CSV table of C-alpha atoms and ligand atoms in Angstrom, one decimal:
chain,number,residue,atom,x,y,z
A,1,MET,CA,5.8,-25.6,1.7
A,2,THR,CA,5.5,-23.3,4.7
A,3,LYS,CA,4.8,-20.4,2.2
A,4,LYS,CA,1.9,-22.3,0.7
A,5,ILE,CA,0.3,-22.8,4.1
A,6,ILE,CA,0.7,-19.1,4.8
A,7,ILE,CA,-0.7,-18.0,1.4
A,8,GLU,CA,-3.8,-20.2,1.9
A,9,LYS,CA,-4.5,-18.7,5.3
A,10,VAL,CA,-4.1,-15.1,4.2
A,11,GLN,CA,-6.3,-15.8,1.2
A,12,ALA,CA,-9.0,-17.1,3.5
A,13,LEU,CA,-8.9,-14.0,5.6
A,14,PHE,CA,-9.2,-11.6,2.6
A,15,ALA,CA,-11.9,-13.6,0.8
A,16,PRO,CA,-14.7,-11.1,1.4
A,17,ASP,CA,-12.8,-7.9,0.6
A,18,HIS,CA,-13.4,-5.9,-2.6
A,19,SER,CA,-12.1,-2.5,-1.5
A,20,GLY,CA,-8.6,-2.6,-3.0
A,21,HIS,CA,-7.2,-4.6,0.0
A,22,ASP,CA,-8.0,-8.0,-1.4
A,23,PHE,CA,-5.6,-10.9,-1.6
A,24,PHE,CA,-4.3,-9.8,-5.0
A,25,HIS,CA,-3.0,-6.6,-3.3
A,26,THR,CA,-1.0,-8.8,-0.9
A,27,GLU,CA,0.2,-11.0,-3.8
A,28,ARG,CA,1.4,-8.0,-5.8
A,29,VAL,CA,3.2,-6.6,-2.7
A,30,TYR,CA,4.8,-10.0,-2.2
A,31,ARG,CA,6.0,-10.2,-5.8
A,32,THR,CA,7.3,-6.6,-5.9
A,33,ALA,CA,9.0,-7.0,-2.5
A,34,MET,CA,10.8,-10.2,-3.7
A,35,GLY,CA,11.8,-8.3,-6.9
A,36,ILE,CA,13.4,-5.5,-4.8
A,37,ALA,CA,15.0,-7.9,-2.4
A,38,GLU,CA,17.0,-9.5,-5.3
A,39,HIS,CA,19.0,-6.3,-5.5
A,40,TYR,CA,20.0,-6.3,-1.8
A,41,SER,CA,21.7,-8.6,0.6
A,42,CYS,CA,18.8,-9.4,3.0
A,43,ASN,CA,16.8,-12.2,4.6
A,44,CYS,CA,14.3,-13.3,1.9
A,45,GLU,CA,12.3,-15.3,4.3
A,46,ILE,CA,11.6,-12.2,6.5
A,47,VAL,CA,10.7,-10.2,3.3
A,48,ALA,CA,8.3,-12.9,2.1
A,49,LEU,CA,6.6,-13.3,5.5
A,50,ALA,CA,6.2,-9.6,6.2
A,51,ALA,CA,4.9,-9.0,2.6
A,52,LEU,CA,2.3,-11.8,2.9
A,53,LEU,CA,1.2,-10.8,6.4
A,54,HIS,CA,1.5,-7.0,6.2
A,55,ASP,CA,-2.3,-6.3,6.0
A,56,VAL,CA,-3.7,-9.2,8.1
A,57,ASP,CA,-4.1,-7.0,11.2
A,58,ASP,CA,-4.9,-3.7,9.4
A,59,PRO,CA,-7.4,-1.9,11.8
A,60,LYS,CA,-9.4,-0.8,8.8
A,61,LEU,CA,-10.2,-4.4,7.9
A,62,PHE,CA,-9.9,-6.4,11.0
A,63,SER,CA,-10.6,-5.8,14.7
A,64,THR,CA,-7.7,-7.9,16.0
A,65,LYS,CA,-5.5,-6.8,18.9
A,66,ASP,CA,-1.7,-7.1,19.1
A,67,TYR,CA,-1.3,-8.6,15.6
A,68,SER,CA,-3.0,-11.8,16.5
A,69,ASN,CA,-3.9,-12.8,13.0
A,70,ALA,CA,-0.2,-12.6,11.9
A,71,ARG,CA,1.0,-14.3,15.1
A,72,LYS,CA,-1.6,-17.1,14.8
A,73,ILE,CA,-0.7,-17.8,11.1
A,74,MET,CA,3.0,-17.9,11.8
A,75,ALA,CA,2.5,-20.2,14.8
A,76,GLU,CA,0.4,-22.5,12.8
A,77,ALA,CA,3.0,-22.6,10.0
A,78,GLY,CA,5.7,-23.4,12.5
A,79,ILE,CA,7.7,-20.1,12.1
A,80,ASP,CA,10.2,-19.7,14.9
A,81,GLY,CA,9.8,-17.1,17.6
A,82,GLU,CA,12.7,-14.9,16.6
A,83,THR,CA,11.6,-14.7,12.9
A,84,ALA,CA,8.0,-14.0,14.0
A,85,ARG,CA,9.2,-11.1,16.2
A,86,GLU,CA,11.1,-9.6,13.3
A,87,VAL,CA,8.0,-9.8,11.1
A,88,ILE,CA,5.7,-8.3,13.7
A,89,ALA,CA,8.2,-5.4,14.2
A,90,ILE,CA,7.9,-4.7,10.5
A,91,ILE,CA,4.2,-4.9,10.0
A,92,SER,CA,3.5,-2.8,13.1
A,93,LYS,CA,5.3,0.2,11.4
A,94,MET,CA,4.0,-0.2,7.8
A,95,SER,CA,1.0,1.8,7.1
A,96,PHE,CA,1.0,5.4,5.8
A,97,ARG,CA,-0.7,7.5,8.5
A,98,GLY,CA,-1.4,11.1,7.2
A,99,THR,CA,2.0,12.8,7.4
A,100,GLY,CA,3.3,10.8,10.4
A,101,ALA,CA,4.6,7.8,8.4
A,102,GLN,CA,6.9,5.4,10.3
A,103,VAL,CA,9.8,3.6,8.7
A,104,PRO,CA,10.6,0.0,9.8
A,105,GLU,CA,14.1,-0.3,11.2
A,106,SER,CA,15.2,-3.4,9.2
A,107,LEU,CA,16.2,-3.4,5.5
A,108,GLU,CA,13.6,-6.2,5.1
A,109,GLY,CA,10.9,-3.9,6.5
A,110,LYS,CA,12.0,-1.0,4.4
A,111,ILE,CA,11.7,-3.2,1.3
A,112,VAL,CA,8.2,-4.4,2.2
A,113,GLN,CA,7.0,-0.8,2.9
A,114,ASP,CA,8.4,0.3,-0.5
A,115,ALA,CA,6.5,-2.6,-2.2
A,116,ASP,CA,3.3,-1.7,-0.4
A,117,ARG,CA,3.6,2.0,-1.4
A,118,LEU,CA,4.5,1.0,-5.0
A,119,ASP,CA,1.1,-0.8,-5.2
A,120,ALA,CA,-0.6,2.6,-4.5
A,121,ILE,CA,1.0,4.3,-7.6
A,122,GLY,CA,1.3,3.7,-11.3
A,123,ALA,CA,-1.4,2.0,-13.4
A,124,ILE,CA,-2.5,-0.2,-10.5
A,125,GLY,CA,-2.5,2.8,-8.2
A,126,ILE,CA,-4.8,4.8,-10.5
A,127,ALA,CA,-7.2,1.8,-10.7
A,128,ARG,CA,-7.1,1.3,-6.9
A,129,ALA,CA,-7.8,5.0,-6.3
A,130,PHE,CA,-10.9,5.1,-8.4
A,131,ALA,CA,-12.1,1.8,-7.1
A,132,TYR,CA,-11.7,3.2,-3.5
A,133,GLY,CA,-13.4,6.5,-4.6
A,134,GLY,CA,-16.4,4.6,-6.0
A,135,ASN,CA,-16.6,2.4,-2.9
A,136,HIS,CA,-16.6,5.5,-0.6
A,137,ASN,CA,-19.0,7.5,-2.8
A,138,ARG,CA,-16.4,10.1,-3.6
A,139,LYS,CA,-16.6,12.4,-6.6
A,140,MET,CA,-13.9,11.7,-9.3
A,141,HIS,CA,-13.1,15.4,-9.5
A,142,ASP,CA,-14.5,18.8,-8.5
A,143,PRO,CA,-12.6,21.9,-9.7
A,144,ALA,CA,-13.9,23.8,-6.7
A,145,GLN,CA,-12.1,21.5,-4.2
A,146,ARG,CA,-8.4,22.2,-3.8
A,147,PRO,CA,-6.0,19.5,-2.7
A,148,ASN,CA,-5.1,19.6,1.1
A,149,THR,CA,-1.6,18.4,1.8
A,150,GLY,CA,-0.1,18.0,5.3
A,151,MET,CA,-3.2,16.5,6.9
A,152,ASP,CA,-3.0,14.7,10.3
A,153,GLU,CA,-4.2,11.1,10.6
A,154,ASP,CA,-7.8,12.0,11.6
A,155,THR,CA,-8.3,14.6,9.0
A,156,TYR,CA,-6.8,12.2,6.4
A,157,ARG,CA,-9.2,9.4,7.3
A,158,SER,CA,-12.4,11.5,7.8
A,159,GLN,CA,-12.2,13.9,4.8
A,160,LYS,CA,-14.5,13.4,1.8
A,161,GLY,CA,-12.1,14.7,-0.8
A,162,THR,CA,-12.2,13.8,-4.5
A,163,THR,CA,-10.2,11.0,-6.0
A,164,ILE,CA,-8.2,13.4,-8.2
A,165,ASN,CA,-7.2,15.3,-5.1
A,166,HIS,CA,-5.9,12.1,-3.5
A,167,PHE,CA,-3.2,12.0,-6.2
A,168,TYR,CA,-1.9,15.4,-5.1
A,169,GLU,CA,-2.4,14.7,-1.3
A,170,LYS,CA,-0.7,11.3,-1.3
A,171,LEU,CA,0.0,9.4,-4.5
A,172,LEU,CA,2.4,11.8,-6.2
A,173,LEU,CA,4.3,12.3,-2.9
A,174,LEU,CA,5.1,8.6,-2.3
A,175,LYS,CA,8.1,8.5,-4.6
A,176,ASP,CA,10.0,10.7,-2.2
A,177,LEU,CA,9.2,8.4,0.7
A,178,MET,CA,10.8,5.3,-0.9
A,179,ASN,CA,13.4,3.7,1.4
A,180,THR,CA,15.5,1.8,-1.2
A,181,GLU,CA,17.1,3.2,-4.4
A,182,TYR,CA,15.7,0.4,-6.5
A,183,ALA,CA,12.1,1.1,-5.4
A,184,LYS,CA,12.7,4.8,-5.9
A,185,THR,CA,13.5,4.2,-9.6
A,186,MET,CA,10.4,2.1,-9.9
A,187,ALA,CA,8.4,4.8,-8.2
A,188,GLU,CA,9.7,7.4,-10.5
A,189,ASN,CA,8.5,5.4,-13.5
A,190,ARG,CA,5.1,4.8,-12.0
A,191,THR,CA,4.8,8.5,-11.0
A,192,GLN,CA,5.4,9.5,-14.7
A,193,ILE,CA,2.4,7.2,-15.6
A,194,MET,CA,0.2,9.1,-13.1
A,195,GLU,CA,1.4,12.5,-14.2
A,196,ALA,CA,0.6,11.6,-17.9
A,197,PHE,CA,-2.8,10.3,-16.8
A,198,LEU,CA,-3.6,13.5,-14.8
A,199,ALA,CA,-2.6,15.8,-17.6
A,200,GLU,CA,-4.8,13.8,-20.1
A,201,PHE,CA,-7.7,13.8,-17.6
A,202,MET,CA,-7.5,17.6,-17.2
A,203,ASP,CA,-7.3,18.1,-21.0
A,204,GLU,CA,-10.3,15.9,-21.6
A,205,TRP,CA,-12.2,17.5,-18.6
A,206,ASP,CA,-11.7,21.0,-20.1
A,207,GLY,CA,-12.5,19.8,-23.6
A,208,ARG,CA,-9.0,20.4,-25.0
A,209,ARG,CA,-8.6,16.9,-26.4
B,301,ADP,P1,-2.9,1.6,3.3
B,301,ADP,O1,-3.5,1.3,4.6
B,301,ADP,O2,-2.5,0.5,2.4
B,301,ADP,O3,-1.8,2.7,3.4
B,301,ADP,P2,-5.3,3.0,2.4
B,301,ADP,O4,-6.4,2.2,3.0
B,301,ADP,O5,-5.1,4.4,2.8
B,301,ADP,O6,-3.9,2.3,2.4
B,301,ADP,O7,-5.5,2.9,0.9
B,301,ADP,C1,-5.8,1.7,0.1
B,301,ADP,C2,-5.9,2.1,-1.3
B,301,ADP,O8,-7.0,3.0,-1.5
B,301,ADP,C3,-4.6,2.8,-1.9
B,301,ADP,O9,-4.4,2.4,-3.2
B,301,ADP,C4,-5.0,4.3,-1.8
B,301,ADP,O10,-4.3,5.1,-2.7
B,301,ADP,C5,-6.5,4.2,-2.0
B,301,ADP,N1,-7.1,5.3,-1.3
B,301,ADP,C6,-7.0,5.6,0.0
B,301,ADP,N2,-7.7,6.7,0.3
B,301,ADP,C7,-8.1,7.2,-0.8
B,301,ADP,C8,-8.9,8.3,-1.2
B,301,ADP,N3,-9.3,9.3,-0.3
B,301,ADP,N4,-9.2,8.5,-2.5
B,301,ADP,C9,-8.8,7.6,-3.4
B,301,ADP,N5,-8.1,6.5,-3.1
B,301,ADP,C10,-7.8,6.3,-1.9
B,302,NI,NI1,-1.0,-3.1,1.9
């Protein structure tokens, strides 16, 4: 029942968000992470907790300090201190930051990071990218703007690039950052979907199809 309590609390925190970081993102990351975890010998409770809590202290969404949302939810759900520490160690390393991505040390953390990155690619990833672009007033595409890979954190966050460029700057690169072999295979399938989409997009843009 602990999981139900945690799910309700995370749902309440994300209720107002429509930017692609809503509770459904957390739910997909949770399901994907559990699916990856089945193929490895790891602690499923840690995977589940870290997946459910991985975004509750994201600085882009919340102004909490020292992972206080995650700590509070785990304390209220009666999670023991050692488990809570392992979960915090994972979520503190999770986010993709320009080119300086960090990898969680534990296998459980690597699995949750893979699941989070998988949610940025494939059909869901395409939908999220255009939803994000619309939300931030970005152009879909502008042939005069070239993709800019290898940006640092500040440039990555502040630039006003097109959504199509985001595929070349980040989304197509994620498959090579997968930690686990199982997630890498999933990422390769999802990347093929994006490549087919981009080829079709350019054909239609240029009037070839
Ligand atoms: P996270 O903190 O989960 O790594 P972001 O906040 O960078 O993610 O991104 C959330 C979602 O919005 C992802 O699906 C990502 O691909 C998409 N996104 C982020 N930046 C852009 C952008 N410049 N253009 C289009 N989509 C973006
Ligand atoms: Ni996430």
